[in-house]
Coordinates of C-alpha atoms and ligand atoms in Angstrom, one line a residue:
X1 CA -28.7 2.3 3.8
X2 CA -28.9 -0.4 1.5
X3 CA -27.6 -2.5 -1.1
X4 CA -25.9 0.4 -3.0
X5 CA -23.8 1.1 -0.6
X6 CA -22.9 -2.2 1.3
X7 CA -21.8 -2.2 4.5
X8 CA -21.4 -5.0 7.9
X9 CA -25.4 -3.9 8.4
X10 CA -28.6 -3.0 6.4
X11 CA -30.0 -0.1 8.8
X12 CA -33.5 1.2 8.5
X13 CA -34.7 4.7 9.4
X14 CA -38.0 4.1 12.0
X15 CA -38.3 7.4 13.7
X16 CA -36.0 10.4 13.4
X17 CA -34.7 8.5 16.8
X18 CA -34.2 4.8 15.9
X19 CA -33.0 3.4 13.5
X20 CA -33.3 -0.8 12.8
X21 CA -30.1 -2.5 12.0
X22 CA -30.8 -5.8 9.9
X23 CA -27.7 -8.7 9.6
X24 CA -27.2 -12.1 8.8
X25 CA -24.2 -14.7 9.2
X26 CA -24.1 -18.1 9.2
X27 CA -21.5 -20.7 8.2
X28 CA -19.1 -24.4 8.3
X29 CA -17.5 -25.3 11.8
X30 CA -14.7 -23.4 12.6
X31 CA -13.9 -25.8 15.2
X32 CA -14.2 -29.0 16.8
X33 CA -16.4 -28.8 20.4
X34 CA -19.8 -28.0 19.3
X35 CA -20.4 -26.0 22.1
X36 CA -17.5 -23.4 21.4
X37 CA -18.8 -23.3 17.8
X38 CA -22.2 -22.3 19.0
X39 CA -20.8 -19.1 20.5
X40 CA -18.1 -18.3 17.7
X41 CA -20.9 -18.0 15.4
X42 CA -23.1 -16.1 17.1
X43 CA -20.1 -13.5 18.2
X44 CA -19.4 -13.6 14.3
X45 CA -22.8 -12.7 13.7
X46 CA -23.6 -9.9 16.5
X47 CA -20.9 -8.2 15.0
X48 CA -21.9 -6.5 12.2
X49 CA -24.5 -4.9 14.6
X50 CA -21.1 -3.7 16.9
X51 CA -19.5 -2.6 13.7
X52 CA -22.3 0.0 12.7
X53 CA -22.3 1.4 16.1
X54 CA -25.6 -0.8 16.8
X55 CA -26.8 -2.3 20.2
X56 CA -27.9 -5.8 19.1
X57 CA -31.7 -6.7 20.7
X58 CA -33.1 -9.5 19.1
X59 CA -31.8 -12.7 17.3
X60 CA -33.0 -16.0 15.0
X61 CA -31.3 -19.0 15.0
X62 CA -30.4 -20.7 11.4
X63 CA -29.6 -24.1 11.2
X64 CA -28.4 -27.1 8.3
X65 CA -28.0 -30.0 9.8
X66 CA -26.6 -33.3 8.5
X67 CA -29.9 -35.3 10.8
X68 CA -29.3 -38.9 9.6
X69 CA -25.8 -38.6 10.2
X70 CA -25.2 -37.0 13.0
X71 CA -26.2 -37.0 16.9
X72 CA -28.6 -34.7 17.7
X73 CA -26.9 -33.9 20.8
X74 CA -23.9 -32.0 18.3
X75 CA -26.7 -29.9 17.5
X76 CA -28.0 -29.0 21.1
X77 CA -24.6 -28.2 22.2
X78 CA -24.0 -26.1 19.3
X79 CA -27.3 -24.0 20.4
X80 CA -26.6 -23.5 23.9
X81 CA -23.2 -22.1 22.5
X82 CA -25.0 -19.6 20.7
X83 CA -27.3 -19.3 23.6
X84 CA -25.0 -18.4 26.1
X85 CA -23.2 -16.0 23.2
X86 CA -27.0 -14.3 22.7
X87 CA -27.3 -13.8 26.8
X88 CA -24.0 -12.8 27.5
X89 CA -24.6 -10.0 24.4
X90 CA -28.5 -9.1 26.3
X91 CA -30.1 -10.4 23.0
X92 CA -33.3 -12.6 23.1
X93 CA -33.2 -15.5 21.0
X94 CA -37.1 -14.7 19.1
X95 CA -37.2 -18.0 16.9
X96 CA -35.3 -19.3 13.8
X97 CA -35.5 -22.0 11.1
X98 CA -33.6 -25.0 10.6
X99 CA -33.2 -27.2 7.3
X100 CA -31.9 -31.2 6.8
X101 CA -28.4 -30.6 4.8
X102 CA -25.2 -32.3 4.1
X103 CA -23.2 -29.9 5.8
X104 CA -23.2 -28.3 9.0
X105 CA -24.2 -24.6 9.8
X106 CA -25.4 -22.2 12.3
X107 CA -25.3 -19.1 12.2
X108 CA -28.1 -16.0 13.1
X109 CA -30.3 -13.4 11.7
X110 CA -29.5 -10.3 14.3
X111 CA -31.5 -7.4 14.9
X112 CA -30.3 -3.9 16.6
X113 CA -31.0 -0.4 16.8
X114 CA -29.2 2.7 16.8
X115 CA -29.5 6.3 16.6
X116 CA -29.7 7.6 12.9
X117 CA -26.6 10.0 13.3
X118 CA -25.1 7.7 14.9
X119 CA -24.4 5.3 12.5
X120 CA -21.0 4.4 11.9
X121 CA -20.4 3.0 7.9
X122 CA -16.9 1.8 6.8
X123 CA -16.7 5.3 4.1
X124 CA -16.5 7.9 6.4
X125 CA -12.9 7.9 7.4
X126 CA -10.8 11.5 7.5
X127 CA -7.3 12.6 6.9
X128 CA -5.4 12.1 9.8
X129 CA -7.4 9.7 11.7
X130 CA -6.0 7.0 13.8
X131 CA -6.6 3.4 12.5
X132 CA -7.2 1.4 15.8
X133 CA -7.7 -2.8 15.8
X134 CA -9.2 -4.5 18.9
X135 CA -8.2 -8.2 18.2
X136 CA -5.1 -9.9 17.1
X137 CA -4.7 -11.2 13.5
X138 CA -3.7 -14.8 12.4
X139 CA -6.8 -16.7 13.1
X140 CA -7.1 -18.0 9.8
X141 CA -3.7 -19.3 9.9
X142 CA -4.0 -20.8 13.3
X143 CA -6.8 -23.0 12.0
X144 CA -4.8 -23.9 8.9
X145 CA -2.7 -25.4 12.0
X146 CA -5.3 -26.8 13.7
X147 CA -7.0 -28.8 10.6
X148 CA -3.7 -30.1 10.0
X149 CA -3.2 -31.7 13.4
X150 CA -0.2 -28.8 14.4
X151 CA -1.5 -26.5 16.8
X152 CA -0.8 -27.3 20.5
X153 CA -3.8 -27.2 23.1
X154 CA -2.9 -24.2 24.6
X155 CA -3.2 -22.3 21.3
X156 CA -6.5 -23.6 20.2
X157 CA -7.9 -22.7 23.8
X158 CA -6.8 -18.8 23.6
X159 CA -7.6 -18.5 19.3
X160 CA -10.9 -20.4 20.1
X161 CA -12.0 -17.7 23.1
X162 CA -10.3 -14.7 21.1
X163 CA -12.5 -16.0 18.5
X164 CA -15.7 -16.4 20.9
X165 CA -15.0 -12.8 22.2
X166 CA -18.2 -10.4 22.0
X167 CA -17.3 -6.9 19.9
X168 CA -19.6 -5.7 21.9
X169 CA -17.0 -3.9 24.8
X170 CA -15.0 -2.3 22.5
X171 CA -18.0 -1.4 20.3
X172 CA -19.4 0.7 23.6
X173 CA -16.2 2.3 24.4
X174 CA -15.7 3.4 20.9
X175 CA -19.2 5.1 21.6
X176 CA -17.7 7.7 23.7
X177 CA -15.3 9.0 21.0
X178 CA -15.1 11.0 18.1
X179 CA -14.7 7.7 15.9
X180 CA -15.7 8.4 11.9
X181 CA -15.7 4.6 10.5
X182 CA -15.9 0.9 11.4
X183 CA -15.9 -2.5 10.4
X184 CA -15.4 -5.7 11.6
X185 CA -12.1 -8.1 10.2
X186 CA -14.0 -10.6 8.1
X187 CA -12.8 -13.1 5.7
X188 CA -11.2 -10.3 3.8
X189 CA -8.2 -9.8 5.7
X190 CA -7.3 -6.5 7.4
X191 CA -5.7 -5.2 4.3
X192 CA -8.9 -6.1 2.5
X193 CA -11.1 -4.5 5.0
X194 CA -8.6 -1.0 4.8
X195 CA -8.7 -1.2 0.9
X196 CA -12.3 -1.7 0.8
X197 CA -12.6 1.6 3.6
X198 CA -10.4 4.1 1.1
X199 CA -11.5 2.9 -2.5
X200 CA -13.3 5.5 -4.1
X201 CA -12.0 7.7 -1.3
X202 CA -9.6 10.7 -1.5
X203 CA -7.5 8.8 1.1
X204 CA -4.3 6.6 1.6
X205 CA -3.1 4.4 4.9
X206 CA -0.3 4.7 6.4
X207 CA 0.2 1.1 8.6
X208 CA 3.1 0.4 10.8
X209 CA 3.3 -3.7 10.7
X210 CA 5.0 -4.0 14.0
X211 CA 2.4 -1.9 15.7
X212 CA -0.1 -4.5 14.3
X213 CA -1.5 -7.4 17.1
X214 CA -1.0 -10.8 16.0
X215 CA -1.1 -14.0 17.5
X216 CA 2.5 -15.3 18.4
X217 CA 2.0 -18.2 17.1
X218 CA 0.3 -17.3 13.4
X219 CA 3.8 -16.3 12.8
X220 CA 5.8 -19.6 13.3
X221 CA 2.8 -21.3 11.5
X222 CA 2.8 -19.2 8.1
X223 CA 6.3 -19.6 8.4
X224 CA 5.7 -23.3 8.0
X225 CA 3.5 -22.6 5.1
X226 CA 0.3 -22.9 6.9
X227 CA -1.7 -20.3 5.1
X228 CA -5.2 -20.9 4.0
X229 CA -6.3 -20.4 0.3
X230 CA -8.6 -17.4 0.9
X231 CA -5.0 -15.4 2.2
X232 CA -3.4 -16.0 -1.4
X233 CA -7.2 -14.6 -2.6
X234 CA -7.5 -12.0 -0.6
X235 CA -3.9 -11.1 -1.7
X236 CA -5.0 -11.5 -5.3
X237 CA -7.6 -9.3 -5.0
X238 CA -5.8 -6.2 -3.2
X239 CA -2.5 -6.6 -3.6
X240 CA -2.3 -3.3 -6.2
X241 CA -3.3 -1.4 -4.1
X242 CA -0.9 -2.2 -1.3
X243 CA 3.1 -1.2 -1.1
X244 CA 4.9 -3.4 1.1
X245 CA 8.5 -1.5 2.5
X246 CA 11.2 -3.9 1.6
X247 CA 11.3 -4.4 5.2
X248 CA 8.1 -6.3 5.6
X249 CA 9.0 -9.6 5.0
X250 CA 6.3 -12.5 3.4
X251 CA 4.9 -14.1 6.9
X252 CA 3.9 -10.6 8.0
X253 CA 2.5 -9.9 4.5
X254 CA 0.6 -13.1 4.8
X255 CA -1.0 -12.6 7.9
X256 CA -2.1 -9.2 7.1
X257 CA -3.8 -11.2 4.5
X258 CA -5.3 -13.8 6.6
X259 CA -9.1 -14.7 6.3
X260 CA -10.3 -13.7 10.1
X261 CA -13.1 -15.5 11.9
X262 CA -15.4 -13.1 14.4
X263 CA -12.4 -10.9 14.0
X264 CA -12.1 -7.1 15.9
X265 CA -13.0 -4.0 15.1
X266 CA -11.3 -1.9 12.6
X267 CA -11.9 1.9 13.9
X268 CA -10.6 5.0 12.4
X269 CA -11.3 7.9 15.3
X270 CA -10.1 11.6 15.0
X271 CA -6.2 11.5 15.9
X272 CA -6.3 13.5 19.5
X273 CA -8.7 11.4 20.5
X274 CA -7.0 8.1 19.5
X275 CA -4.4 7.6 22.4
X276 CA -6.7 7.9 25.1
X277 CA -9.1 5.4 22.8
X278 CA -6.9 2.8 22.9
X279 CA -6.1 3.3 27.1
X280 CA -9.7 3.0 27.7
X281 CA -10.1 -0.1 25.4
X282 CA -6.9 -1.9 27.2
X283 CA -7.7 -0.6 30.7
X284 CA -10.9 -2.3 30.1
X285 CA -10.1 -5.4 29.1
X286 CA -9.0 -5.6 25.5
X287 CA -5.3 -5.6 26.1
X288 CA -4.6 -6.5 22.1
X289 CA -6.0 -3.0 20.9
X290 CA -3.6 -0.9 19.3
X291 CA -2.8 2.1 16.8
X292 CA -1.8 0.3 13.6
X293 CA -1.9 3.4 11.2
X294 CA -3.0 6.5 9.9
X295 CA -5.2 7.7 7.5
X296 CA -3.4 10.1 4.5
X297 CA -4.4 12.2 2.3
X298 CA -1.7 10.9 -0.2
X299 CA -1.6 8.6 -2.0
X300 CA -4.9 8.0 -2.7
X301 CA -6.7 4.7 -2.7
X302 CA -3.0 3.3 -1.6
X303 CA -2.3 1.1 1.9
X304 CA 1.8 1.7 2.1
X305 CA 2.5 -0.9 4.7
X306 CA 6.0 -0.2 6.8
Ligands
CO1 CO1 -18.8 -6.9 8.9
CO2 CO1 -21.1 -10.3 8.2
CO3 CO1 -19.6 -0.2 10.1

C-alpha cells in the first residue's frame, strides 16, 4: 500500500505472513511540561501503526531543538516522555536523528508488523456497520483554552492523559472482531476523518451527536468562542458533504470539527458484532467508547449528522 492510496501507515508485503508497517509523526508542543509532551507525541505517533491493525516493534526518535536557547534538560525530559510512551507500547527505541532549529519538535519514525489480511485501511467500510470512537472529542478546543490562560488544572490533567493514552488497548480488542475499517482522529476532525472514509465510496453516515464522547468541558469552551483555526478549516473543507439536523446546534457542530491531538480510534465493525465491541472496550478500560453511527447505503458520500 502506498502513496496512491494514502492511509494512517505505508505497509510493505515481506512474506505472505508479515507485513512491515512504516509511519512517521512529529510536531510543535502541545503542552507545557516537557515530560508529558514526550509521551503525547510518541502515543500520536504509535498510532497510525494501532490504526492499520499493526503491532508497533521498533521506533526512532526525531528531534529540532532550539539548543542556544533552551536548557538542554527541556529536551531530556521530553525524551524520557517518549521513552516511557515507547516501553509502556513494548517498542524499542533503535536510534533517531536530531537537528538545531528555531522551533521545538519531537516526534518518531515507528515501525510495526501485521498480517497481510489483516490489514485494516480507512476504505473498506460496509453498509450497516457500526461506527465506534474510543476517545472523547474536544481536545483541540481544550487547548485553545489552555493557550489562552482558561482551562482549570483539573482539565489540563485529564485532556493531557486522554491525550497521552496509548491506542494500543483498544487497537487489540478490535482484533478480536469482525471490524472492516480504521483510522485514528487526527487534525482533521471526526467529520473529516468520516468524510475522508466514504468519498469515492457507495456509502453515507448516519451519526447520532448525543451518542458522540466529548469532553464536558470543550463544550462551555467553544461556547466561549474558543475554537482553534484548523476547526473553521476543517469545516471549510467538508462541510458539503455534511447535513447538520436543525437540532444540532453550532458548539456541537464545532467540536465535531475540532483538530484532535493523539485522538481515538474511528472503527466501523459489522453491526451484530458492535454492541458487544464496545462492552469489551469499556469493561476494559476505555469507558469513553461508544456507537456514534452507522454506515448507509444512502446517500452516498453524505455524513447526515442528528
Ligand atoms: Co492516522
Ligand atoms: Co499520522
Ligand atoms: Co487504518
Amino acid at each position: 500500500m502506498g502513496l496512491d492510496r494514502a492511509d494512517d501507515a505505508g505497509v510493505y508485503k515481506v512474506t505472505d505472513d508479515i507485513a512491515m508497517i512504516q509511519t512517521v509523526d512529529f510536531f510543535t508542543p502541545v503542552v507545557d511540561d516537557p515530560y508529558w509532551f514526550g509521551q503525547i507525541a510518541a502515543a500520536n505517533a504509535l498510532s497510525d501503526v494501532y490504526a492499520m491493525g499493526g503491532v508497533p516493534k521498533t521506533a526512532m526518535n526525531l528531534v529540532a531543538f532550539p539548543i542556544k536557547e533552551m536548557d538542554i534538560a527541556i529536551l531530556r525530559q521530553i525524551i524520557q516522555g517518549g521513552l516511557d510512551k515507547m516501553t509502556e507500547a513494548g517498542v524499542v527505541l533503535v536510534g533517531g536523528h536530531s537537528v538545531e532549529d528555531k522551533e521545538l519538535k519531537y516526534g518518531l519514525s515507528v515501525t510495526g508488523f501485521i498480517h497481510p489480511d489483516r490489514i485494516l485501511t480507512k476504505k473498506d467500510l460496509k453498509a450497516g456497520d457500526r461506527i465506534i470512537l474510543t476517545k472523547s472529542l474536544g481536545t483541540g478546543i481544550v487547548n485553545t483554552a489552555v493557550k489562552g490562560g482558561l482551562a482549570s488544572a483539573d482539565v489540563i490533567q485529564r485532556v493531557t492523559r486522554l491525550m497521552a493514552t496509548l491506542n494500543r488497548d483498544a487497537a487489540h480488542i478490535m482484533g478480536h472482531y469482525p471490524v472492516h475499517a480504521c483510522t485514528d482522529i487526527t487534525g482533521f476532525g471526526l467529520l473529516g476523518h468520516l468524510a475522508e472514509m466514504i468519498s469515492d465510496m457507495p456509502f453515507g453516515i448516519r451519526l447520532m451527536s448525543q451518542e458522540i464522547p466529548i469532553i464536558p468541558e470543550a463544550v462551555d469552551y467553544a461556547g466561549m468562542g474558543l475554537v482553534p483555526a484548523g476547526a473553521y478549516k476543517n469545516r471549510e473543507f467538508r462541510e458539503c458533504m455534511v447535513d447538520f439536523a436543525p437540532s444540532v446546534d453550532r458548539i456541537v457542530q464545532d467540536i465535531l470539527f475540532d483538530p484532535q491531538t493523539s485522538g481515538g480510534l474511528l472503527i466501523g465493525v459489522q453491526k451484530d458484532k458492535a454492541g458487544e465491541l464496545v462492552a469489551e472496550l469499556q469493561e476494559k478500560g476505555i469507558q469513553e467508547a461508544a456507537i456514534i453511527g452507522e454506515v448507509m447505503a444512502e446517500p452516498e458520500e453524505r455524513i447526515v449528522v442528528h
